[in-house]
Amino acid sequence: MTTWYESALPNVEFIKDRLHTIVPDNVENANHARNITAARTVFVMLYAYAIEGEDGRVRPSMVTIMTDRQSLEQTRSARERWRALVLGPKKPNDTERWYSENTREPIRDDTIASLREIGAIEEVAGIPTTSSKPRYFLARDFVNLLNPSLDGEELDELIAIWRVAHLAKGALILQGLREQELRSEILVEFGHVKHPMSPGKSSVLTKAAVEIFAQNFMEKPEVLLISESAEKVHWQFGKLLERLKLSINPKKTLPDLIIAETGPSGFRLVFIEIVHSDGPISNSRKRDLLELAEGSGLSEKECTFVTVFASRSDSAYRKVQSSIAWGSFIWFADEPERIIHLIDTESKLTGKKTLNDLLR
């Protein structure tokens, strides 16, 4: 049976566009797996039959040697002749080559390494690192995604299957969050309540904080407040706050989210700020929220402060991380089972602690 890559290969621009479709931009080193060099590397592998189940293998220098003119010679015999030539002792000396010879190391260390990390490229086992033997080839399930005849729902389904098999959990979570941002309405679900929010990144992260963070890090969470610019205190939260005798003034600056811990370990108010641009739990913000809590008769010991980001790689986190208050927590939606505690060892609440104390 003739495979799709036996006929005319897709050009480099098509491969680059398809890589952008396949590889989310939130994966580590995504640029190296989606840029023009990545597209050219994938093209050369297809061209040389460096594919799982085929006998071709490539080394990084082969990407540098390829030319636009050669890439158009796509019969099997022409491709096999070229492969034999560039793997032989006498290399073609073509001034139109795609890259200079000294580019092979970045292609190996950046491009191929990034594509290997996500399972797009595999390596022949047992070849010494110092050997010049060709060792790299495309994984079969990745090659299937490059088929130009695939489109629409069929392509989307295959990409989704491939992502689950190869991408880290965090990347899949972030991709899911981004897809949710496009919905016309975000429903935050807790208990028997489905609270509607307007679309956008802040609403998606609020949903993650309520449905994932609270379930992972609280015994018996009860959502007391979801504050939006359009409606600072929704009526349904007003009743809960009144029942708990908590005084919330909608004219004052409110946190994005307040969740009460009502489990057996004791009552606690958890103030949460959702950050997609700015506005973390800073020291001044923490003081304001403590005043709000004290107005309801709660002490500092009964309050916890959390800043929520999409990811550690999010530009919003890099922008504000130095201003986040000591003694507060940081939670990333793409690492849902992990949390950062900015411990203040001089705090009157914790007392001075050694590393051994903290590790216990």
mmCIF file of N, CA, C and O in Angstrom, residues 63-154:
data_model
loop_
_atom_site.group_PDB
_atom_site.id
_atom_site.type_symbol
_atom_site.label_atom_id
_atom_site.label_comp_id
_atom_site.label_asym_id
_atom_site.label_seq_id
_atom_site.Cartn_x
_atom_site.Cartn_y
_atom_site.Cartn_z
ATOM 1 N N VAL A 63 20.028 18.275 7.632
ATOM 2 C CA VAL A 63 19.099 19.406 7.538
ATOM 3 C C VAL A 63 19.820 20.620 6.963
ATOM 4 O O VAL A 63 19.267 21.370 6.161
ATOM 5 N N THR A 64 21.061 20.800 7.358
ATOM 6 C CA THR A 64 21.807 21.967 6.871
ATOM 7 C C THR A 64 22.120 21.845 5.386
ATOM 8 O O THR A 64 22.191 22.855 4.675
ATOM 9 N N ILE A 65 22.289 20.643 4.887
ATOM 10 C CA ILE A 65 22.711 20.416 3.499
ATOM 11 C C ILE A 65 21.569 20.575 2.502
ATOM 12 O O ILE A 65 21.784 20.910 1.334
ATOM 13 N N MET A 66 20.337 20.354 2.935
ATOM 14 C CA MET A 66 19.190 20.416 2.021
ATOM 15 C C MET A 66 19.093 21.786 1.347
ATOM 16 O O MET A 66 19.464 22.813 1.924
ATOM 17 N N THR A 67 18.610 21.788 0.113
ATOM 18 C CA THR A 67 18.387 23.027 -0.631
ATOM 19 C C THR A 67 16.954 23.059 -1.140
ATOM 20 O O THR A 67 16.276 22.026 -1.222
ATOM 21 N N ASP A 68 16.485 24.241 -1.499
ATOM 22 C CA ASP A 68 15.141 24.364 -2.071
ATOM 23 C C ASP A 68 15.030 23.549 -3.355
ATOM 24 O O ASP A 68 14.011 22.883 -3.594
ATOM 25 N N ARG A 69 16.070 23.594 -4.161
ATOM 26 C CA ARG A 69 16.035 22.867 -5.433
ATOM 27 C C ARG A 69 15.950 21.370 -5.199
ATOM 28 O O ARG A 69 15.135 20.679 -5.812
ATOM 29 N N GLN A 70 16.752 20.860 -4.295
ATOM 30 C CA GLN A 70 16.733 19.431 -4.010
ATOM 31 C C GLN A 70 15.384 19.000 -3.426
ATOM 32 O O GLN A 70 14.891 17.902 -3.706
ATOM 33 N N SER A 71 14.781 19.858 -2.612
ATOM 34 C CA SER A 71 13.525 19.492 -1.948
ATOM 35 C C SER A 71 12.391 19.232 -2.932
ATOM 36 O O SER A 71 11.402 18.580 -2.587
ATOM 37 N N LEU A 72 12.540 19.735 -4.161
ATOM 38 C CA LEU A 72 11.501 19.530 -5.173
ATOM 39 C C LEU A 72 11.666 18.210 -5.930
ATOM 40 O O LEU A 72 10.744 17.770 -6.630
ATOM 41 N N GLU A 73 12.812 17.558 -5.785
ATOM 42 C CA GLU A 73 13.055 16.255 -6.418
ATOM 43 C C GLU A 73 12.502 15.176 -5.490
ATOM 44 O O GLU A 73 13.164 14.747 -4.547
ATOM 45 N N GLN A 74 11.278 14.721 -5.740
ATOM 46 C CA GLN A 74 10.585 13.942 -4.715
ATOM 47 C C GLN A 74 10.249 12.502 -5.107
ATOM 48 O O GLN A 74 9.490 11.837 -4.409
ATOM 49 N N THR A 75 10.817 12.012 -6.181
ATOM 50 C CA THR A 75 10.628 10.584 -6.452
ATOM 51 C C THR A 75 11.423 9.780 -5.424
ATOM 52 O O THR A 75 12.398 10.269 -4.852
ATOM 53 N N ARG A 76 11.026 8.542 -5.196
ATOM 54 C CA ARG A 76 11.744 7.728 -4.216
ATOM 55 C C ARG A 76 13.214 7.576 -4.609
ATOM 56 O O ARG A 76 14.112 7.667 -3.758
ATOM 57 N N SER A 77 13.482 7.357 -5.887
ATOM 58 C CA SER A 77 14.874 7.159 -6.318
ATOM 59 C C SER A 77 15.708 8.413 -6.075
ATOM 60 O O SER A 77 16.857 8.335 -5.617
ATOM 61 N N ALA A 78 15.130 9.608 -6.347
ATOM 62 C CA ALA A 78 15.864 10.856 -6.131
ATOM 63 C C ALA A 78 16.136 11.072 -4.646
ATOM 64 O O ALA A 78 17.234 11.501 -4.247
ATOM 65 N N ARG A 79 15.167 10.744 -3.827
ATOM 66 C CA ARG A 79 15.323 10.947 -2.384
ATOM 67 C C ARG A 79 16.349 9.971 -1.797
ATOM 68 O O ARG A 79 17.163 10.338 -0.930
ATOM 69 N N GLU A 80 16.325 8.740 -2.267
ATOM 70 C CA GLU A 80 17.286 7.760 -1.759
ATOM 71 C C GLU A 80 18.696 8.071 -2.237
ATOM 72 O O GLU A 80 19.669 7.853 -1.510
ATOM 73 N N ARG A 81 18.835 8.583 -3.478
ATOM 74 C CA ARG A 81 20.160 8.978 -3.978
ATOM 75 C C ARG A 81 20.717 10.113 -3.129
ATOM 76 O O ARG A 81 21.901 10.113 -2.773
ATOM 77 N N TRP A 82 19.870 11.090 -2.829
ATOM 78 C CA TRP A 82 20.322 12.232 -2.016
ATOM 79 C C TRP A 82 20.739 11.755 -0.630
ATOM 80 O O TRP A 82 21.776 12.170 -0.108
ATOM 81 N N ARG A 83 19.958 10.875 -0.037
ATOM 82 C CA ARG A 83 20.282 10.370 1.291
ATOM 83 C C ARG A 83 21.635 9.653 1.286
ATOM 84 O O ARG A 83 22.472 9.872 2.182
ATOM 85 N N ALA A 84 21.870 8.834 0.278
ATOM 86 C CA ALA A 84 23.147 8.117 0.189
ATOM 87 C C ALA A 84 24.303 9.089 -0.009
ATOM 88 O O ALA A 84 25.393 8.920 0.564
ATOM 89 N N LEU A 85 24.059 10.132 -0.793
ATOM 90 C CA LEU A 85 25.108 11.114 -1.078
ATOM 91 C C LEU A 85 25.508 11.877 0.186
ATOM 92 O O LEU A 85 26.700 11.997 0.504
ATOM 93 N N VAL A 86 24.529 12.387 0.916
ATOM 94 C CA VAL A 86 24.862 13.230 2.069
ATOM 95 C C VAL A 86 25.379 12.408 3.257
ATOM 96 O O VAL A 86 26.019 12.960 4.160
ATOM 97 N N LEU A 87 25.133 11.099 3.235
ATOM 98 C CA LEU A 87 25.685 10.246 4.285
ATOM 99 C C LEU A 87 27.035 9.665 3.902
ATOM 100 O O LEU A 87 27.696 9.015 4.704
ATOM 101 N N GLY A 88 27.431 9.914 2.665
ATOM 102 C CA GLY A 88 28.699 9.399 2.175
ATOM 103 C C GLY A 88 29.862 10.298 2.548
ATOM 104 O O GLY A 88 29.698 11.348 3.164
ATOM 105 N N PRO A 89 31.063 9.906 2.150
ATOM 106 C CA PRO A 89 32.267 10.664 2.532
ATOM 107 C C PRO A 89 32.383 12.005 1.818
ATOM 108 O O PRO A 89 33.022 12.925 2.328
ATOM 109 N N LYS A 90 31.769 12.124 0.620
ATOM 110 C CA LYS A 90 31.897 13.362 -0.152
ATOM 111 C C LYS A 90 30.551 14.074 -0.179
ATOM 112 O O LYS A 90 29.616 13.662 -0.856
ATOM 113 N N LYS A 91 30.439 15.160 0.585
ATOM 114 C CA LYS A 91 29.181 15.895 0.697
ATOM 115 C C LYS A 91 29.033 16.884 -0.447
ATOM 116 O O LYS A 91 30.028 17.404 -0.970
ATOM 117 N N PRO A 92 27.804 17.162 -0.865
ATOM 118 C CA PRO A 92 27.598 18.194 -1.883
ATOM 119 C C PRO A 92 28.009 19.560 -1.340
ATOM 120 O O PRO A 92 27.715 19.888 -0.188
ATOM 121 N N ASN A 93 28.694 20.334 -2.154
ATOM 122 C CA ASN A 93 29.136 21.673 -1.749
ATOM 123 C C ASN A 93 28.262 22.697 -2.450
ATOM 124 O O ASN A 93 28.604 23.228 -3.490
ATOM 125 N N ASP A 94 27.111 22.930 -1.868
ATOM 126 C CA ASP A 94 26.105 23.778 -2.504
ATOM 127 C C ASP A 94 25.961 25.077 -1.726
ATOM 128 O O ASP A 94 25.690 25.066 -0.525
ATOM 129 N N THR A 95 26.134 26.186 -2.410
ATOM 130 C CA THR A 95 26.029 27.496 -1.736
ATOM 131 C C THR A 95 24.587 27.842 -1.384
ATOM 132 O O THR A 95 24.344 28.783 -0.639
ATOM 133 N N GLU A 96 23.626 27.083 -1.926
ATOM 134 C CA GLU A 96 22.216 27.363 -1.652
ATOM 135 C C GLU A 96 21.676 26.514 -0.498
ATOM 136 O O GLU A 96 20.470 26.460 -0.277
ATOM 137 N N ARG A 97 22.543 25.849 0.226
ATOM 138 C CA ARG A 97 22.110 24.990 1.331
ATOM 139 C C ARG A 97 21.297 25.794 2.342
ATOM 140 O O ARG A 97 21.478 27.002 2.496
ATOM 141 N N TRP A 98 20.409 25.102 3.057
ATOM 142 C CA TRP A 98 19.511 25.776 3.990
ATOM 143 C C TRP A 98 20.250 26.447 5.140
ATOM 144 O O TRP A 98 19.884 27.530 5.589
ATOM 145 N N TYR A 99 21.290 25.798 5.653
ATOM 146 C CA TYR A 99 22.020 26.356 6.799
ATOM 147 C C TYR A 99 23.506 26.104 6.619
ATOM 148 O O TYR A 99 23.910 25.180 5.913
ATOM 149 N N SER A 100 24.297 26.931 7.303
ATOM 150 C CA SER A 100 25.739 26.703 7.289
ATOM 151 C C SER A 100 26.049 25.447 8.105
ATOM 152 O O SER A 100 25.259 25.006 8.946
ATOM 153 N N GLU A 101 27.212 24.869 7.871
ATOM 154 C CA GLU A 101 27.567 23.597 8.496
ATOM 155 C C GLU A 101 27.584 23.682 10.027
ATOM 156 O O GLU A 101 27.211 22.734 10.719
ATOM 157 N N ASN A 102 27.991 24.838 10.563
ATOM 158 C CA ASN A 102 28.103 24.950 12.028
ATOM 159 C C ASN A 102 26.754 25.106 12.726
ATOM 160 O O ASN A 102 26.696 25.304 13.947
ATOM 161 N N THR A 103 25.655 25.024 11.968
ATOM 162 C CA THR A 103 24.313 25.114 12.559
ATOM 163 C C THR A 103 23.823 23.749 13.037
ATOM 164 O O THR A 103 22.780 23.663 13.676
ATOM 165 N N ARG A 104 24.564 22.684 12.735
ATOM 166 C CA ARG A 104 24.060 21.351 13.062
ATOM 167 C C ARG A 104 23.896 21.138 14.571
ATOM 168 O O ARG A 104 23.008 20.410 15.012
ATOM 169 N N GLU A 105 24.750 21.787 15.375
ATOM 170 C CA GLU A 105 24.635 21.592 16.822
ATOM 171 C C GLU A 105 23.366 22.221 17.393
ATOM 172 O O GLU A 105 22.648 21.569 18.172
ATOM 173 N N PRO A 106 23.011 23.483 17.033
ATOM 174 C CA PRO A 106 21.715 24.011 17.499
ATOM 175 C C PRO A 106 20.530 23.185 16.998
ATOM 176 O O PRO A 106 19.545 23.032 17.724
ATOM 177 N N ILE A 107 20.625 22.653 15.785
ATOM 178 C CA ILE A 107 19.537 21.808 15.279
ATOM 179 C C ILE A 107 19.401 20.566 16.149
ATOM 180 O O ILE A 107 18.291 20.134 16.477
ATOM 181 N N ARG A 108 20.531 19.995 16.551
ATOM 182 C CA ARG A 108 20.497 18.813 17.419
ATOM 183 C C ARG A 108 20.039 19.161 18.827
ATOM 184 O O ARG A 108 19.158 18.496 19.394
ATOM 185 N N ASP A 109 20.641 20.225 19.415
ATOM 186 C CA ASP A 109 20.430 20.514 20.833
ATOM 187 C C ASP A 109 19.125 21.249 21.109
ATOM 188 O O ASP A 109 18.591 21.150 22.224
ATOM 189 N N ASP A 110 18.628 22.016 20.140
ATOM 190 C CA ASP A 110 17.387 22.778 20.346
ATOM 191 C C ASP A 110 16.204 22.133 19.618
ATOM 192 O O ASP A 110 15.233 21.708 20.245
ATOM 193 N N THR A 111 16.322 22.029 18.294
ATOM 194 C CA THR A 111 15.180 21.569 17.498
ATOM 195 C C THR A 111 14.872 20.093 17.732
ATOM 196 O O THR A 111 13.762 19.731 18.140
ATOM 197 N N ILE A 112 15.849 19.237 17.469
ATOM 198 C CA ILE A 112 15.608 17.794 17.593
ATOM 199 C C ILE A 112 15.320 17.428 19.047
ATOM 200 O O ILE A 112 14.426 16.614 19.323
ATOM 201 N N ALA A 113 16.042 18.038 19.975
ATOM 202 C CA ALA A 113 15.806 17.736 21.395
ATOM 203 C C ALA A 113 14.386 18.097 21.814
ATOM 204 O O ALA A 113 13.736 17.347 22.551
ATOM 205 N N SER A 114 13.887 19.232 21.333
ATOM 206 C CA SER A 114 12.522 19.646 21.685
ATOM 207 C C SER A 114 11.483 18.725 21.063
ATOM 208 O O SER A 114 10.482 18.384 21.705
ATOM 209 N N LEU A 115 11.703 18.320 19.831
ATOM 210 C CA LEU A 115 10.774 17.401 19.173
ATOM 211 C C LEU A 115 10.843 16.014 19.794
ATOM 212 O O LEU A 115 9.832 15.296 19.851
ATOM 213 N N ARG A 116 12.003 15.619 20.277
ATOM 214 C CA ARG A 116 12.114 14.336 20.995
ATOM 215 C C ARG A 116 11.352 14.397 22.313
ATOM 216 O O ARG A 116 10.721 13.427 22.724
ATOM 217 N N GLU A 117 11.440 15.536 22.980
ATOM 218 C CA GLU A 117 10.802 15.683 24.290
ATOM 219 C C GLU A 117 9.293 15.458 24.207
ATOM 220 O O GLU A 117 8.693 14.931 25.151
ATOM 221 N N ILE A 118 8.678 15.823 23.101
ATOM 222 C CA ILE A 118 7.222 15.648 22.970
ATOM 223 C C ILE A 118 6.868 14.385 22.191
ATOM 224 O O ILE A 118 5.697 14.175 21.851
ATOM 225 N N GLY A 119 7.842 13.555 21.892
ATOM 226 C CA GLY A 119 7.545 12.277 21.255
ATOM 227 C C GLY A 119 7.385 12.318 19.758
ATOM 228 O O GLY A 119 6.930 11.336 19.156
ATOM 229 N N ALA A 120 7.773 13.425 19.121
ATOM 230 C CA ALA A 120 7.660 13.518 17.663
ATOM 231 C C ALA A 120 8.827 12.819 16.975
ATOM 232 O O ALA A 120 8.675 12.262 15.883
ATOM 233 N N ILE A 121 9.998 12.865 17.596
ATOM 234 C CA ILE A 121 11.213 12.256 17.053
ATOM 235 C C ILE A 121 11.706 11.188 18.020
ATOM 236 O O ILE A 121 11.639 11.359 19.240
ATOM 237 N N GLU A 122 12.215 10.104 17.466
ATOM 238 C CA GLU A 122 12.816 9.041 18.269
ATOM 239 C C GLU A 122 14.262 8.840 17.823
ATOM 240 O O GLU A 122 14.687 9.367 16.790
ATOM 241 N N GLU A 123 15.009 8.078 18.606
ATOM 242 C CA GLU A 123 16.434 7.892 18.357
ATOM 243 C C GLU A 123 16.787 6.408 18.405
ATOM 244 O O GLU A 123 16.273 5.675 19.253
ATOM 245 N N VAL A 124 17.640 5.989 17.495
ATOM 246 C CA VAL A 124 18.103 4.605 17.493
ATOM 247 C C VAL A 124 18.920 4.359 18.748
ATOM 248 O O VAL A 124 19.837 5.125 19.070
ATOM 249 N N ALA A 125 18.577 3.325 19.481
ATOM 250 C CA ALA A 125 19.275 3.024 20.727
ATOM 251 C C ALA A 125 20.648 2.421 20.454
ATOM 252 O O ALA A 125 20.861 1.764 19.430
ATOM 253 N N GLY A 126 21.598 2.648 21.352
ATOM 254 C CA GLY A 126 22.885 1.972 21.306
ATOM 255 C C GLY A 126 23.963 2.651 20.492
ATOM 256 O O GLY A 126 25.093 2.162 20.449
ATOM 257 N N ILE A 127 23.648 3.774 19.824
ATOM 258 C CA ILE A 127 24.685 4.470 19.057
ATOM 259 C C ILE A 127 25.421 5.426 19.991
ATOM 260 O O ILE A 127 24.788 6.262 20.638
ATOM 261 N N PRO A 128 26.733 5.339 20.100
ATOM 262 C CA PRO A 128 27.487 6.236 20.986
ATOM 263 C C PRO A 128 27.251 7.697 20.626
ATOM 264 O O PRO A 128 27.075 8.042 19.446
ATOM 265 N N THR A 129 27.269 8.538 21.634
ATOM 266 C CA THR A 129 27.012 9.961 21.389
ATOM 267 C C THR A 129 28.069 10.591 20.489
ATOM 268 O O THR A 129 27.803 11.591 19.818
ATOM 269 N N THR A 130 29.256 10.029 20.469
ATOM 270 C CA THR A 130 30.335 10.582 19.646
ATOM 271 C C THR A 130 30.278 10.093 18.196
ATOM 272 O O THR A 130 31.029 10.571 17.349
ATOM 273 N N SER A 131 29.386 9.147 17.926
ATOM 274 C CA SER A 131 29.309 8.575 16.579
ATOM 275 C C SER A 131 28.605 9.531 15.617
ATOM 276 O O SER A 131 27.686 10.271 15.995
ATOM 277 N N SER A 132 29.059 9.512 14.354
ATOM 278 C CA SER A 132 28.417 10.337 13.318
ATOM 279 C C SER A 132 27.326 9.582 12.567
ATOM 280 O O SER A 132 26.757 10.095 11.621
ATOM 281 N N LYS A 133 27.021 8.365 12.997
ATOM 282 C CA LYS A 133 25.977 7.578 12.338
ATOM 283 C C LYS A 133 24.618 8.270 12.470
ATOM 284 O O LYS A 133 24.308 8.839 13.511
ATOM 285 N N PRO A 134 23.793 8.220 11.427
ATOM 286 C CA PRO A 134 22.448 8.796 11.527
ATOM 287 C C PRO A 134 21.619 8.013 12.535
ATOM 288 O O PRO A 134 21.673 6.785 12.568
ATOM 289 N N ARG A 135 20.843 8.726 13.358
ATOM 290 C CA ARG A 135 20.145 8.037 14.450
ATOM 291 C C ARG A 135 18.699 8.498 14.659
ATOM 292 O O ARG A 135 17.948 7.858 15.371
ATOM 293 N N TYR A 136 18.299 9.608 14.045
ATOM 294 C CA TYR A 136 16.997 10.183 14.358
ATOM 295 C C TYR A 136 15.952 9.830 13.300
ATOM 296 O O TYR A 136 16.245 9.764 12.100
ATOM 297 N N PHE A 137 14.709 9.632 13.763
ATOM 298 C CA PHE A 137 13.600 9.359 12.848
ATOM 299 C C PHE A 137 12.295 9.829 13.480
ATOM 300 O O PHE A 137 12.190 10.007 14.699
ATOM 301 N N LEU A 138 11.283 10.035 12.637
ATOM 302 C CA LEU A 138 9.978 10.501 13.093
ATOM 303 C C LEU A 138 9.139 9.340 13.617
ATOM 304 O O LEU A 138 9.111 8.266 13.017
ATOM 305 N N ALA A 139 8.444 9.566 14.726
ATOM 306 C CA ALA A 139 7.526 8.564 15.261
ATOM 307 C C ALA A 139 6.328 8.426 14.317
ATOM 308 O O ALA A 139 5.845 9.420 13.765
ATOM 309 N N ARG A 140 5.860 7.219 14.171
ATOM 310 C CA ARG A 140 4.780 6.948 13.217
ATOM 311 C C ARG A 140 3.506 7.723 13.552
ATOM 312 O O ARG A 140 2.854 8.274 12.664
ATOM 313 N N ASP A 141 3.117 7.768 14.832
ATOM 314 C CA ASP A 141 1.859 8.453 15.153
ATOM 315 C C ASP A 141 1.960 9.953 14.911
ATOM 316 O O ASP A 141 0.955 10.615 14.635
ATOM 317 N N PHE A 142 3.176 10.508 14.981
ATOM 318 C CA PHE A 142 3.359 11.921 14.659
ATOM 319 C C PHE A 142 3.297 12.142 13.156
ATOM 320 O O PHE A 142 2.689 13.115 12.688
ATOM 321 N N VAL A 143 3.909 11.253 12.391
ATOM 322 C CA VAL A 143 3.872 11.352 10.927
ATOM 323 C C VAL A 143 2.430 11.342 10.426
ATOM 324 O O VAL A 143 2.062 12.076 9.493
ATOM 325 N N ASN A 144 1.595 10.541 11.048
ATOM 326 C CA ASN A 144 0.192 10.473 10.630
ATOM 327 C C ASN A 144 -0.497 11.829 10.704
ATOM 328 O O ASN A 144 -1.382 12.138 9.900
ATOM 329 N N LEU A 145 -0.085 12.664 11.646
ATOM 330 C CA LEU A 145 -0.705 13.981 11.815
ATOM 331 C C LEU A 145 -0.282 14.971 10.736
ATOM 332 O O LEU A 145 -0.909 16.018 10.576
ATOM 333 N N LEU A 146 0.791 14.649 10.009
ATOM 334 C CA LEU A 146 1.302 15.557 8.973
ATOM 335 C C LEU A 146 0.648 15.325 7.613
ATOM 336 O O LEU A 146 0.908 16.058 6.665
ATOM 337 N N ASN A 147 -0.186 14.308 7.505
ATOM 338 C CA ASN A 147 -0.845 13.970 6.245
ATOM 339 C C ASN A 147 -1.696 15.145 5.766
ATOM 340 O O ASN A 147 -2.648 15.546 6.439
ATOM 341 N N PRO A 148 -1.382 15.737 4.613
ATOM 342 C CA PRO A 148 -2.126 16.909 4.138
ATOM 343 C C PRO A 148 -3.605 16.635 3.874
ATOM 344 O O PRO A 148 -4.423 17.568 3.868
ATOM 345 N N SER A 149 -3.968 15.379 3.673
ATOM 346 C CA SER A 149 -5.373 15.073 3.394
ATOM 347 C C SER A 149 -6.223 15.108 4.662
ATOM 348 O O SER A 149 -7.455 15.119 4.586
ATOM 349 N N LEU A 150 -5.576 15.107 5.824
ATOM 350 C CA LEU A 150 -6.324 15.198 7.086
ATOM 351 C C LEU A 150 -6.741 16.633 7.336
ATOM 352 O O LEU A 150 -5.945 17.566 7.185
ATOM 353 N N ASP A 151 -7.975 16.815 7.777
ATOM 354 C CA ASP A 151 -8.473 18.160 8.036
ATOM 355 C C ASP A 151 -9.681 18.066 8.961
ATOM 356 O O ASP A 151 -10.221 16.984 9.192
ATOM 357 N N GLY A 152 -10.084 19.198 9.482
ATOM 358 C CA GLY A 152 -11.324 19.278 10.236
ATOM 359 C C GLY A 152 -11.355 18.396 11.470
ATOM 360 O O GLY A 152 -10.363 18.238 12.183
ATOM 361 N N GLU A 153 -12.518 17.803 11.711
ATOM 362 C CA GLU A 153 -12.741 17.022 12.928
ATOM 363 C C GLU A 153 -11.832 15.794 13.004
ATOM 364 O O GLU A 153 -11.389 15.404 14.082
ATOM 365 N N GLU A 154 -11.560 15.179 11.854
ATOM 366 C CA GLU A 154 -10.705 13.995 11.856
ATOM 367 C C GLU A 154 -9.309 14.340 12.349
ATOM 368 O O GLU A 154 -8.723 13.631 13.177
#
